[in-house]
């Protein structure tokens, strides 16, 4: 049965301190992300290890332009344990997930990054879609590494990327947008942490199978999710 897939492509300026090695080190460079829309996000299609775009929990209620990108580190039913013992363990509640920036060198307590360590778990309903492809330039681009069920050869996103992603068209359309003044600042994706791609480059998310450390070393995730 033929399926129809829809994408949103956002040009996004990434500070050089936040990007992984495979992207441009130019602080003014833009990373273009291809997001596969998820019409009904939930535990069946938002998995540990997925990079997702979602409505920021810090935005005003009616603000749908403030979008963040993070990697899913834990999902409903997983136990969160503080490595310092400062906080009691807790379970991710039904219908929610825990998201972290890939760049584990950034510290939320220092104001360097904002993720679930700052605002807590987010509802699946806030998820817009899964990031399936990223491009820094015509020479630097590739599939984004998600949960193997989605991104590996034979995964459901692999066929979508092969059939739908046209890097030349994405970059050409952005160039045309720039000619007319570019996008509004409020429409840009916020992504302090880098996103790794399928060739193994980029910084890794810290989600693991069973028990694994949270990025930044502020806690542990106990669950059955599949990480990097």
CSV table of C-alpha atoms in Angstrom, one decimal:
chain,number,residue,atom,x,y,z
A,1,UNK,CA,0.0,0.0,0.0
A,2,UNK,CA,1.4,3.4,-1.0
A,3,UNK,CA,2.0,5.8,1.9
A,4,UNK,CA,2.2,9.6,1.7
A,5,UNK,CA,5.0,11.2,3.7
A,6,UNK,CA,5.2,14.9,4.5
A,7,UNK,CA,8.2,16.9,5.6
A,8,UNK,CA,9.0,20.3,7.2
A,9,UNK,CA,12.4,21.8,6.5
A,10,UNK,CA,13.7,24.5,8.8
A,11,UNK,CA,16.8,26.6,8.2
A,12,UNK,CA,18.4,27.0,11.6
A,13,UNK,CA,21.5,28.9,12.8
A,14,UNK,CA,23.6,26.7,15.1
A,15,UNK,CA,26.3,28.3,17.4
A,16,UNK,CA,29.7,26.7,16.6
A,17,UNK,CA,30.2,25.7,20.3
A,18,UNK,CA,27.0,23.5,20.1
A,19,UNK,CA,27.5,21.7,16.8
A,20,UNK,CA,29.2,18.3,16.4
A,21,UNK,CA,32.3,17.9,14.3
A,22,UNK,CA,30.5,16.9,11.1
A,23,UNK,CA,28.8,20.3,10.7
A,24,UNK,CA,30.3,23.6,9.7
A,25,UNK,CA,32.4,25.3,12.4
A,26,UNK,CA,31.3,28.7,11.1
A,27,UNK,CA,29.1,30.2,13.8
A,28,UNK,CA,26.9,31.8,11.1
A,29,UNK,CA,26.3,28.6,9.3
A,30,UNK,CA,22.8,27.1,9.1
A,31,UNK,CA,21.9,23.4,9.6
A,32,UNK,CA,18.8,22.4,7.6
A,33,UNK,CA,16.8,19.7,9.3
A,34,UNK,CA,14.2,17.5,7.5
A,35,UNK,CA,11.4,16.6,9.9
A,36,UNK,CA,9.0,13.7,9.2
A,37,UNK,CA,5.6,14.8,10.6
A,38,UNK,CA,4.0,12.4,13.1
A,39,UNK,CA,0.3,12.8,13.1
A,40,UNK,CA,-0.3,10.8,16.2
A,41,UNK,CA,2.9,10.9,18.3
A,42,UNK,CA,3.1,8.3,21.1
A,43,UNK,CA,4.9,5.4,22.5
A,44,UNK,CA,4.6,3.4,19.2
A,45,UNK,CA,6.5,6.0,17.1
A,46,UNK,CA,8.5,8.1,19.5
A,47,UNK,CA,11.3,5.8,20.8
A,48,UNK,CA,14.4,6.1,22.9
A,49,UNK,CA,17.2,7.3,20.6
A,50,UNK,CA,15.0,9.3,18.3
A,51,UNK,CA,15.8,12.9,17.5
A,52,UNK,CA,12.5,14.8,17.7
A,53,UNK,CA,11.2,18.3,17.0
A,54,UNK,CA,8.6,19.5,19.5
A,55,UNK,CA,6.8,22.6,20.7
A,56,UNK,CA,8.9,24.2,23.4
A,57,UNK,CA,7.4,23.8,26.9
A,58,UNK,CA,8.9,27.3,27.7
A,59,UNK,CA,6.9,29.0,25.0
A,60,UNK,CA,3.7,30.9,25.5
A,61,UNK,CA,0.5,28.8,25.2
A,62,UNK,CA,-0.4,30.2,21.8
A,63,UNK,CA,3.2,30.3,20.4
A,64,UNK,CA,3.6,27.5,17.9
A,65,UNK,CA,6.7,28.9,16.3
A,66,UNK,CA,9.1,28.1,19.2
A,67,UNK,CA,10.3,24.6,18.2
A,68,UNK,CA,13.1,22.7,19.9
A,69,UNK,CA,15.1,19.6,18.8
A,70,UNK,CA,16.4,17.1,21.3
A,71,UNK,CA,17.0,13.3,21.5
A,72,UNK,CA,14.6,11.1,23.4
A,73,UNK,CA,16.5,9.6,26.4
A,74,UNK,CA,13.6,7.9,28.2
A,75,UNK,CA,9.9,7.2,27.7
A,76,UNK,CA,6.8,6.5,29.8
A,77,UNK,CA,7.5,3.8,32.4
A,78,UNK,CA,11.3,4.4,32.5
A,79,UNK,CA,12.7,5.2,36.0
A,80,UNK,CA,14.9,8.3,36.4
A,81,UNK,CA,17.6,8.1,39.1
A,82,UNK,CA,19.7,11.1,40.2
A,83,UNK,CA,23.4,10.2,40.1
A,84,UNK,CA,24.0,12.7,42.9
A,85,UNK,CA,21.2,11.3,45.1
A,86,UNK,CA,19.9,14.9,45.5
A,87,UNK,CA,16.5,14.0,44.0
A,88,UNK,CA,14.3,10.9,44.6
A,89,UNK,CA,13.8,8.5,41.8
A,90,UNK,CA,10.7,8.9,39.7
A,91,UNK,CA,9.0,7.3,36.7
A,92,UNK,CA,8.2,9.0,33.4
A,93,UNK,CA,4.4,9.2,33.5
A,94,UNK,CA,2.2,7.8,30.8
A,95,UNK,CA,2.1,9.8,27.6
A,96,UNK,CA,5.4,11.6,28.2
A,97,UNK,CA,9.1,11.4,27.4
A,98,UNK,CA,12.5,12.7,28.6
A,99,UNK,CA,14.6,14.6,26.0
A,100,UNK,CA,18.3,15.6,26.2
A,101,UNK,CA,20.7,17.6,24.0
A,102,UNK,CA,23.3,15.5,22.3
A,103,UNK,CA,26.2,17.7,23.4
A,104,UNK,CA,27.0,16.2,26.8
A,105,UNK,CA,29.6,18.9,27.4
A,106,UNK,CA,26.9,21.6,27.8
A,107,UNK,CA,25.6,22.0,31.4
A,108,UNK,CA,22.0,23.1,32.2
A,109,UNK,CA,23.0,24.4,35.6
A,110,UNK,CA,25.4,26.8,33.9
A,111,UNK,CA,22.7,28.0,31.5
A,112,UNK,CA,24.5,26.4,28.5
A,113,UNK,CA,21.7,24.1,27.4
A,114,UNK,CA,17.9,23.7,28.0
A,115,UNK,CA,16.4,20.2,28.0
A,116,UNK,CA,14.4,17.9,30.3
A,117,UNK,CA,16.9,18.6,33.0
A,118,UNK,CA,15.5,22.1,33.0
A,119,UNK,CA,11.8,21.7,32.2
A,120,UNK,CA,11.1,18.0,33.0
A,121,UNK,CA,9.4,15.5,30.9
A,122,UNK,CA,7.3,16.6,27.9
A,123,UNK,CA,4.0,15.1,26.6
A,124,UNK,CA,4.1,13.0,23.4
A,125,UNK,CA,1.4,15.4,22.1
A,126,UNK,CA,4.0,18.2,21.9
A,127,UNK,CA,6.1,16.2,19.4
A,128,UNK,CA,5.9,17.5,15.9
A,129,UNK,CA,7.9,14.9,14.2
A,130,UNK,CA,11.2,12.9,13.9
A,131,UNK,CA,14.3,14.5,12.4
A,132,UNK,CA,15.4,12.2,9.6
A,133,UNK,CA,18.0,14.2,7.7
A,134,UNK,CA,20.4,17.1,8.2
A,135,UNK,CA,22.4,19.2,5.8
A,136,UNK,CA,25.0,21.8,6.5
A,137,UNK,CA,26.0,22.3,2.9
A,138,UNK,CA,25.8,20.5,-0.5
A,139,UNK,CA,28.9,18.6,0.6
A,140,UNK,CA,28.0,17.9,4.2
A,141,UNK,CA,24.7,16.1,4.8
A,142,UNK,CA,23.3,12.8,5.7
A,143,UNK,CA,20.6,10.8,7.5
A,144,UNK,CA,20.1,11.5,11.2
A,145,UNK,CA,20.8,8.6,13.6
A,146,UNK,CA,17.6,7.7,15.3
A,147,UNK,CA,16.4,4.5,17.0
A,148,UNK,CA,17.5,1.6,14.8
A,149,UNK,CA,13.9,0.6,14.2
A,150,UNK,CA,13.5,3.9,12.3
A,151,UNK,CA,16.9,4.8,10.8
A,152,UNK,CA,18.8,1.7,10.0
A,153,UNK,CA,18.7,0.0,6.6
A,154,UNK,CA,15.2,-1.5,6.4
A,155,UNK,CA,13.9,0.9,9.0
A,156,UNK,CA,10.8,2.9,8.1
A,157,UNK,CA,12.6,6.2,7.7
A,158,UNK,CA,15.2,4.8,5.3
A,159,UNK,CA,12.7,4.5,2.5
A,160,UNK,CA,11.2,7.9,3.2
A,161,UNK,CA,14.6,9.6,3.0
A,162,UNK,CA,15.5,7.7,-0.2
A,163,UNK,CA,12.3,8.7,-1.9
A,164,UNK,CA,11.6,12.2,-0.5
A,165,UNK,CA,14.8,14.0,0.5
A,166,UNK,CA,16.3,16.3,-2.2
A,167,UNK,CA,19.2,18.2,-0.6
A,168,UNK,CA,19.7,20.4,-3.7
A,169,UNK,CA,16.1,21.5,-3.6
A,170,UNK,CA,16.2,22.2,0.2
A,171,UNK,CA,19.3,24.4,-0.2
A,172,UNK,CA,18.0,26.1,-3.3
A,173,UNK,CA,14.7,27.0,-1.6
A,174,UNK,CA,16.5,28.4,1.4
A,175,UNK,CA,18.7,30.5,-0.8
A,176,UNK,CA,15.5,31.9,-2.4
A,177,UNK,CA,14.2,32.6,1.1
A,178,UNK,CA,17.3,34.5,1.9
A,179,UNK,CA,16.9,36.7,-1.1
A,180,UNK,CA,13.6,37.8,0.4
A,181,UNK,CA,15.0,38.5,3.9
A,182,UNK,CA,15.1,34.9,5.3
A,183,UNK,CA,12.9,33.5,8.0
A,184,UNK,CA,11.7,35.3,11.1
A,185,UNK,CA,13.8,34.7,14.2
A,186,UNK,CA,10.8,33.3,16.0
A,187,UNK,CA,10.4,30.5,13.4
A,188,UNK,CA,13.9,29.2,13.8
A,189,UNK,CA,14.4,25.9,15.6
A,190,UNK,CA,16.3,26.0,18.9
A,191,UNK,CA,18.9,23.3,19.2
A,192,UNK,CA,21.8,23.8,21.6
A,193,UNK,CA,22.9,20.2,21.3
A,194,UNK,CA,24.3,18.7,18.0
A,195,UNK,CA,22.6,15.9,16.2
A,196,UNK,CA,24.7,13.0,15.0
A,197,UNK,CA,24.3,11.4,11.6
A,198,UNK,CA,24.4,7.9,10.3
A,199,UNK,CA,28.1,7.8,9.5
A,200,UNK,CA,28.9,7.8,13.2
A,201,UNK,CA,30.1,11.4,13.3
A,202,UNK,CA,28.6,13.9,15.6
A,203,UNK,CA,28.2,13.8,19.4
A,204,UNK,CA,26.3,10.9,20.8
A,205,UNK,CA,23.1,11.0,22.9
A,206,UNK,CA,23.5,9.2,26.2
A,207,UNK,CA,20.4,7.1,26.2
A,208,UNK,CA,21.1,3.5,26.7
A,209,UNK,CA,19.4,0.1,26.9
A,210,UNK,CA,18.6,-0.9,30.5
A,211,UNK,CA,20.5,1.5,32.7
A,212,UNK,CA,22.5,4.4,31.2
A,213,UNK,CA,23.7,7.8,32.3
A,214,UNK,CA,21.9,10.9,31.3
A,215,UNK,CA,23.8,13.4,29.1
A,216,UNK,CA,25.6,15.8,31.4
A,217,UNK,CA,26.0,13.2,34.1
A,218,UNK,CA,23.1,14.5,36.1
A,219,UNK,CA,21.2,11.2,36.5
A,220,UNK,CA,20.5,7.7,35.1
A,221,UNK,CA,17.8,6.2,33.0
A,222,UNK,CA,16.5,2.7,33.9
A,223,UNK,CA,14.3,1.2,31.3
A,224,UNK,CA,14.1,-1.1,28.2
A,225,UNK,CA,14.6,1.6,25.6
A,226,UNK,CA,17.2,1.2,22.9
A,227,UNK,CA,19.8,4.0,22.8
A,228,UNK,CA,22.5,4.8,20.4
